[in-house]
Amino acid sequence: MNINQLETLVTISKTMSFRKAGELLNLTQPAVSAQIKSLEEEFRTVLVDRNQPVTLTDSGKVFLEHAERILQTVEDLKQRLDDLNHTPQGNIHLGTTTSIAMQILPRVLSYFQNQYPLIKTTIHSMTSSQIMTSVENGTLDIGIGYLFEKHPGLETSILYYDTFELVVSPMHSLGKLSHTTVDALKDIPFIMLSPETAGRRFVDQVFNKYKIEPPIVMELSSSEEVKRMVELNLGAAIISKMSIAGELRLGTLKMIQVNELELTHPIGAITKAGKYMNSAMHQFLRDLKGMPESNFLGSE
């Protein structure tokens, strides 16, 4: 058995054709047939049903699962060896929240991709709790999110701090105020983030602590959606200060200080403890952790 034979079987499983598999692998159809026949003889079983369209037998399906794992192991080995001798390269699956993706990542990734063009980054937008889970199960390589929870299987590094602030439209009844108390919010209609988000969990904790139950007129999944509804004066909201810098500058939102909300919340990089990191991930984390806080909080 050799790697080429495994690649041939995997390609046949996808194309359902000896001819198409040969075209993709730059092999003649007889060469494809010979490789599969050699595997079948070595393992004393029929792997491929040669009727049209070509399909895998039950034995072939079991064989395919192991073949794909072996090929992935070979790719990992190649990556590790490349990491020893070449400039940082590879793929990074990065997970972060919508507000971080829109406010922070453009600056970070612009710098990073200019410095390391061989590194490709795929961004996945999700809540902070989903980021934790996805990093832990290996779906994501690196996460950037609120560090509200501790997981024994994860390593975290604080990058900067954020706060959650009360915002309203300048036309809102609170729009002329610069400061208020949480108790004054008990009858104010609110536009809330959805319950699974870090921001909503914080707001619920504050309101529960002070026994405040304001009317909720809308629940939305992202800060961007919440901001648009607040700009239309459909309600007040409590969202990330980091996410409202542009609107405050333009005057489409008004931030009102509430002492009971004045807590800082760490935002950081999240990785799986003990996970092998290729050169791309090592370099990304080094640069990310080395950036001053002003790089994250600076205006666009």
Tab-separated table of C-alpha atoms in Angstrom:
chain	number	residue	atom	x	y	z
A	1	MET	CA	0.000	0.000	0.000
A	2	ASN	CA	1.234	3.523	-0.778
A	3	ILE	CA	-0.034	7.085	-0.465
A	4	ASN	CA	-0.861	7.335	-4.182
A	5	GLN	CA	-3.208	4.381	-3.920
A	6	LEU	CA	-5.041	5.999	-1.002
A	7	GLU	CA	-5.365	9.273	-2.909
A	8	THR	CA	-6.765	7.370	-5.866
A	9	LEU	CA	-9.435	5.662	-3.754
A	10	VAL	CA	-10.453	8.964	-2.156
A	11	THR	CA	-10.702	10.620	-5.575
A	12	ILE	CA	-12.833	7.770	-6.932
A	13	SER	CA	-15.176	8.117	-3.965
A	14	LYS	CA	-15.705	11.779	-4.915
A	15	THR	CA	-15.899	11.495	-8.712
A	16	MET	CA	-17.660	8.090	-8.877
A	17	SER	CA	-15.645	7.419	-12.024
A	18	PHE	CA	-12.290	5.792	-12.847
A	19	ARG	CA	-11.917	8.095	-15.864
A	20	LYS	CA	-12.608	11.336	-13.966
A	21	ALA	CA	-10.351	10.231	-11.130
A	22	GLY	CA	-7.572	9.619	-13.621
A	23	GLU	CA	-8.039	13.084	-15.150
A	24	LEU	CA	-7.763	14.740	-11.727
A	25	LEU	CA	-4.726	12.689	-10.760
A	26	ASN	CA	-3.022	12.830	-14.189
A	27	LEU	CA	-3.213	9.050	-14.496
A	28	THR	CA	-4.502	6.826	-17.259
A	29	GLN	CA	-7.668	4.868	-16.568
A	30	PRO	CA	-5.712	1.533	-16.600
A	31	ALA	CA	-3.298	2.990	-14.009
A	32	VAL	CA	-6.228	3.938	-11.768
A	33	SER	CA	-7.688	0.434	-12.126
A	34	ALA	CA	-4.322	-1.142	-11.356
A	35	GLN	CA	-3.920	0.865	-8.144
A	36	ILE	CA	-7.352	-0.118	-6.859
A	37	LYS	CA	-6.841	-3.757	-7.861
A	38	SER	CA	-3.527	-3.780	-5.990
A	39	LEU	CA	-5.229	-2.499	-2.827
A	40	GLU	CA	-8.002	-5.072	-3.124
A	41	GLU	CA	-5.491	-7.900	-3.521
A	42	GLU	CA	-3.406	-6.712	-0.575
A	43	PHE	CA	-6.411	-6.465	1.743
A	44	ARG	CA	-8.299	-9.419	0.208
A	45	THR	CA	-11.566	-7.564	-0.251
A	46	VAL	CA	-13.522	-5.718	-2.933
A	47	LEU	CA	-13.365	-1.977	-2.333
A	48	VAL	CA	-15.089	-0.617	-5.441
A	49	ASP	CA	-18.322	-1.619	-7.187
A	50	ARG	CA	-17.374	-1.026	-10.817
A	51	ASN	CA	-20.946	-0.682	-12.125
A	52	GLN	CA	-21.850	2.798	-13.355
A	53	PRO	CA	-21.805	5.074	-11.492
A	54	VAL	CA	-18.835	3.680	-9.594
A	55	THR	CA	-19.474	3.393	-5.831
A	56	LEU	CA	-17.628	2.056	-2.828
A	57	THR	CA	-18.612	-1.263	-1.270
A	58	ASP	CA	-19.155	-1.502	2.473
A	59	SER	CA	-15.498	-2.533	2.798
A	60	GLY	CA	-14.542	0.414	0.602
A	61	LYS	CA	-16.410	2.857	2.854
A	62	VAL	CA	-14.600	1.572	5.943
A	63	PHE	CA	-11.299	1.734	4.057
A	64	LEU	CA	-12.076	5.310	2.951
A	65	GLU	CA	-12.448	6.551	6.543
A	66	HIS	CA	-8.965	5.279	7.416
A	67	ALA	CA	-7.478	6.467	4.126
A	68	GLU	CA	-8.662	10.026	4.743
A	69	ARG	CA	-7.186	9.991	8.252
A	70	ILE	CA	-3.865	8.691	6.950
A	71	LEU	CA	-3.725	11.352	4.239
A	72	GLN	CA	-4.512	14.077	6.787
A	73	THR	CA	-1.688	12.783	8.989
A	74	VAL	CA	0.669	12.978	6.013
A	75	GLU	CA	-0.420	16.586	5.346
A	76	ASP	CA	0.170	17.469	9.006
A	77	LEU	CA	3.634	15.936	8.777
A	78	LYS	CA	4.431	17.969	5.661
A	79	GLN	CA	3.265	21.140	7.415
A	80	ARG	CA	5.430	20.454	10.457
A	81	LEU	CA	8.483	19.830	8.312
A	82	ASP	CA	7.795	22.955	6.259
A	83	ASP	CA	7.531	24.930	9.491
A	84	LEU	CA	11.121	24.023	10.329
A	85	ASN	CA	12.576	25.445	7.145
A	86	HIS	CA	10.357	28.143	5.681
A	87	THR	CA	8.802	31.480	6.461
A	88	PRO	CA	5.454	31.378	8.325
A	89	GLN	CA	2.724	29.921	6.147
A	90	GLY	CA	-0.469	27.937	6.444
A	91	ASN	CA	-4.151	28.368	7.187
A	92	ILE	CA	-5.738	29.846	10.307
A	93	HIS	CA	-9.398	29.427	11.250
A	94	LEU	CA	-10.125	32.392	13.510
A	95	GLY	CA	-13.355	32.833	15.449
A	96	THR	CA	-14.579	36.098	16.912
A	97	THR	CA	-17.727	38.087	17.667
A	98	THR	CA	-19.410	40.271	15.052
A	99	SER	CA	-18.415	43.529	16.755
A	100	ILE	CA	-14.764	42.476	17.094
A	101	ALA	CA	-14.725	41.255	13.502
A	102	MET	CA	-15.942	44.635	12.257
A	103	GLN	CA	-14.057	46.967	14.606
A	104	ILE	CA	-10.737	45.264	15.355
A	105	LEU	CA	-9.853	42.657	12.753
A	106	PRO	CA	-9.577	44.979	9.737
A	107	ARG	CA	-6.622	46.744	11.387
A	108	VAL	CA	-5.034	43.558	12.717
A	109	LEU	CA	-5.414	41.488	9.542
A	110	SER	CA	-4.351	44.303	7.224
A	111	TYR	CA	-1.019	44.526	9.035
A	112	PHE	CA	-0.633	40.775	9.369
A	113	GLN	CA	-1.369	39.884	5.763
A	114	ASN	CA	0.972	42.570	4.479
A	115	GLN	CA	3.755	41.077	6.580
A	116	TYR	CA	2.965	37.403	5.921
A	117	PRO	CA	1.213	36.964	2.549
A	118	LEU	CA	1.599	33.153	2.653
A	119	ILE	CA	-0.714	32.907	5.649
A	120	LYS	CA	-4.421	32.587	4.823
A	121	THR	CA	-7.000	33.485	7.468
A	122	THR	CA	-10.641	32.369	7.504
A	123	ILE	CA	-12.919	34.349	9.847
A	124	HIS	CA	-15.891	32.747	11.613
A	125	SER	CA	-18.342	35.033	13.432
A	126	MET	CA	-20.008	33.678	16.600
A	127	THR	CA	-20.695	34.419	20.262
A	128	SER	CA	-17.902	34.272	22.866
A	129	SER	CA	-19.276	31.052	24.404
A	130	GLN	CA	-19.428	29.427	20.946
A	131	ILE	CA	-15.830	30.541	20.345
A	132	MET	CA	-14.728	28.760	23.537
A	133	THR	CA	-16.492	25.558	22.501
A	134	SER	CA	-15.194	25.662	18.923
A	135	VAL	CA	-11.577	26.212	19.992
A	136	GLU	CA	-11.871	23.388	22.512
A	137	ASN	CA	-13.240	20.899	19.961
A	138	GLY	CA	-10.694	21.917	17.318
A	139	THR	CA	-13.082	23.584	14.845
A	140	LEU	CA	-11.230	26.882	15.365
A	141	ASP	CA	-7.472	27.372	15.658
A	142	ILE	CA	-7.650	30.691	17.507
A	143	GLY	CA	-10.489	32.666	19.072
A	144	ILE	CA	-10.756	36.315	20.063
A	145	GLY	CA	-13.567	37.016	22.483
A	146	TYR	CA	-14.709	38.094	25.933
A	147	LEU	CA	-12.992	36.080	28.657
A	148	PHE	CA	-15.999	35.738	30.965
A	149	GLU	CA	-15.558	32.008	31.502
A	150	LYS	CA	-12.597	29.810	32.350
A	151	HIS	CA	-12.102	26.457	30.627
A	152	PRO	CA	-9.421	24.041	31.860
A	153	GLY	CA	-8.736	22.880	28.289
A	154	LEU	CA	-8.084	26.393	26.969
A	155	GLU	CA	-5.268	28.920	27.219
A	156	THR	CA	-6.107	32.638	27.160
A	157	SER	CA	-4.148	35.863	26.890
A	158	ILE	CA	-5.733	39.283	27.536
A	159	LEU	CA	-5.353	41.749	24.645
A	160	TYR	CA	-7.370	44.754	25.871
A	161	TYR	CA	-10.409	45.717	27.949
A	162	ASP	CA	-13.880	46.827	26.909
A	163	THR	CA	-16.941	48.197	28.725
A	164	PHE	CA	-20.671	47.979	28.065
A	165	GLU	CA	-22.428	51.333	27.856
A	166	LEU	CA	-25.952	52.706	27.703
A	167	VAL	CA	-26.694	54.240	24.287
A	168	VAL	CA	-29.749	56.036	22.938
A	169	SER	CA	-30.721	58.089	19.928
A	170	PRO	CA	-30.096	61.843	20.367
A	171	MET	CA	-33.903	62.160	19.986
A	172	HIS	CA	-34.570	59.811	22.916
A	173	SER	CA	-36.029	61.163	26.179
A	174	LEU	CA	-32.670	60.437	27.838
A	175	GLY	CA	-30.738	62.005	24.978
A	176	LYS	CA	-29.957	65.256	26.790
A	177	LEU	CA	-28.435	63.501	29.797
A	178	SER	CA	-24.758	62.704	30.286
A	179	HIS	CA	-25.310	60.549	33.363
A	180	THR	CA	-28.111	58.492	34.930
A	181	THR	CA	-28.647	55.600	37.351
A	182	VAL	CA	-29.637	52.035	36.659
A	183	ASP	CA	-32.851	52.549	38.642
A	184	ALA	CA	-33.919	55.235	36.165
A	185	LEU	CA	-33.973	52.589	33.433
A	186	LYS	CA	-36.751	50.447	34.904
A	187	ASP	CA	-39.467	51.788	32.563
A	188	ILE	CA	-37.301	52.506	29.511
A	189	PRO	CA	-37.987	50.245	26.484
A	190	PHE	CA	-34.834	48.284	25.638
A	191	ILE	CA	-33.410	46.687	22.524
A	192	MET	CA	-31.395	43.716	23.736
A	193	LEU	CA	-28.736	41.439	22.357
A	194	SER	CA	-29.828	37.805	22.216
A	195	PRO	CA	-29.498	35.820	25.490
A	196	GLU	CA	-26.477	33.737	24.406
A	197	THR	CA	-24.210	36.766	23.869
A	198	ALA	CA	-21.642	37.975	26.400
A	199	GLY	CA	-23.124	41.486	26.430
A	200	ARG	CA	-26.631	40.255	27.175
A	201	ARG	CA	-25.452	38.027	30.006
A	202	PHE	CA	-23.720	41.015	31.607
A	203	VAL	CA	-26.811	43.225	31.262
A	204	ASP	CA	-29.037	40.519	32.751
A	205	GLN	CA	-26.663	40.191	35.729
A	206	VAL	CA	-26.763	43.944	36.390
A	207	PHE	CA	-30.539	44.198	36.024
A	208	ASN	CA	-31.099	41.138	38.239
A	209	LYS	CA	-28.754	42.544	40.883
A	210	TYR	CA	-30.723	45.802	41.062
A	211	LYS	CA	-34.106	44.131	40.481
A	212	ILE	CA	-34.703	46.084	37.287
A	213	GLU	CA	-37.071	44.658	34.652
A	214	PRO	CA	-37.361	47.181	31.819
A	215	PRO	CA	-39.640	46.330	28.879
A	216	ILE	CA	-37.790	44.533	26.089
A	217	VAL	CA	-39.125	45.566	22.690
A	218	MET	CA	-36.627	43.668	20.551
A	219	GLU	CA	-33.875	41.024	20.764
A	220	LEU	CA	-31.183	40.939	18.058
A	221	SER	CA	-28.152	38.749	17.473
A	222	SER	CA	-25.463	41.385	16.848
A	223	SER	CA	-24.397	44.828	18.068
A	224	GLU	CA	-24.641	46.147	14.496
A	225	GLU	CA	-28.346	45.299	14.340
A	226	VAL	CA	-28.950	46.759	17.792
A	227	LYS	CA	-27.230	50.036	16.861
A	228	ARG	CA	-29.381	50.495	13.764
A	229	MET	CA	-32.594	50.075	15.809
A	230	VAL	CA	-31.376	52.483	18.513
A	231	GLU	CA	-30.516	55.061	15.831
A	232	LEU	CA	-34.164	54.838	14.723
A	233	ASN	CA	-35.154	55.699	18.323
A	234	LEU	CA	-36.953	52.390	18.846
A	235	GLY	CA	-35.406	51.905	22.280
A	236	ALA	CA	-32.277	52.173	24.421
A	237	ALA	CA	-29.505	49.571	24.508
A	238	ILE	CA	-26.437	48.521	26.470
A	239	ILE	CA	-23.665	47.395	24.138
A	240	SER	CA	-19.893	47.306	23.751
A	241	LYS	CA	-18.227	50.727	23.882
A	242	MET	CA	-15.725	49.439	21.327
A	243	SER	CA	-18.535	48.895	18.816
A	244	ILE	CA	-20.032	52.404	18.976
A	245	ALA	CA	-16.954	54.587	18.324
A	246	GLY	CA	-18.044	55.457	14.779
A	247	GLU	CA	-21.627	56.327	15.727
A	248	LEU	CA	-20.504	58.508	18.640
A	249	ARG	CA	-18.152	60.366	16.322
A	250	LEU	CA	-20.951	60.937	13.783
A	251	GLY	CA	-23.467	61.869	16.468
A	252	THR	CA	-26.037	59.216	15.496
A	253	LEU	CA	-25.850	57.666	18.985
A	254	LYS	CA	-25.530	59.233	22.435
A	255	MET	CA	-23.666	57.437	25.240
A	256	ILE	CA	-24.928	58.005	28.786
A	257	GLN	CA	-22.795	57.088	31.786
A	258	VAL	CA	-24.332	54.642	34.275
A	259	ASN	CA	-22.130	54.013	37.321
A	260	GLU	CA	-23.494	50.523	37.845
A	261	LEU	CA	-22.227	49.517	34.377
A	262	GLU	CA	-18.684	50.791	34.861
A	263	LEU	CA	-16.905	47.447	34.877
A	264	THR	CA	-14.111	46.510	32.492
A	265	HIS	CA	-14.262	43.218	30.631
A	266	PRO	CA	-11.167	41.466	29.251
A	267	ILE	CA	-11.031	40.521	25.590
A	268	GLY	CA	-8.329	38.062	24.657
A	269	ALA	CA	-6.881	35.400	22.424
A	270	ILE	CA	-8.066	31.834	23.040
A	271	THR	CA	-6.237	28.637	22.043
A	272	LYS	CA	-6.550	24.970	22.909
A	273	ALA	CA	-4.093	23.831	25.563
A	274	GLY	CA	-1.497	21.453	24.152
A	275	LYS	CA	-2.635	21.844	20.526
A	276	TYR	CA	0.107	21.731	17.879
A	277	MET	CA	0.351	25.158	16.267
A	278	ASN	CA	1.876	25.605	12.839
A	279	SER	CA	4.119	28.545	12.036
A	280	ALA	CA	1.140	30.629	10.866
A	281	MET	CA	-0.637	30.321	14.215
A	282	HIS	CA	2.568	30.935	16.192
A	283	GLN	CA	3.306	34.093	14.216
A	284	PHE	CA	-0.270	35.380	14.407
A	285	LEU	CA	-0.383	34.944	18.180
A	286	ARG	CA	3.038	36.517	18.664
A	287	ASP	CA	2.032	39.597	16.682
A	288	LEU	CA	-1.414	39.774	18.266
A	289	LYS	CA	-0.080	39.632	21.829
A	290	GLY	CA	2.658	42.109	20.984
A	291	MET	CA	0.308	44.824	19.763
A	292	PRO	CA	-0.283	47.776	22.110
A	293	GLU	CA	-3.842	48.259	23.341
A	294	SER	CA	-4.120	51.459	21.272
A	295	ASN	CA	-3.960	49.315	18.111
A	296	PHE	CA	-7.226	47.683	19.115
A	297	LEU	CA	-9.051	50.699	20.509
A	298	GLY	CA	-7.828	53.345	18.054
A	299	SER	CA	-10.296	54.953	15.683
A	300	GLU	CA	-10.610	53.597	12.180
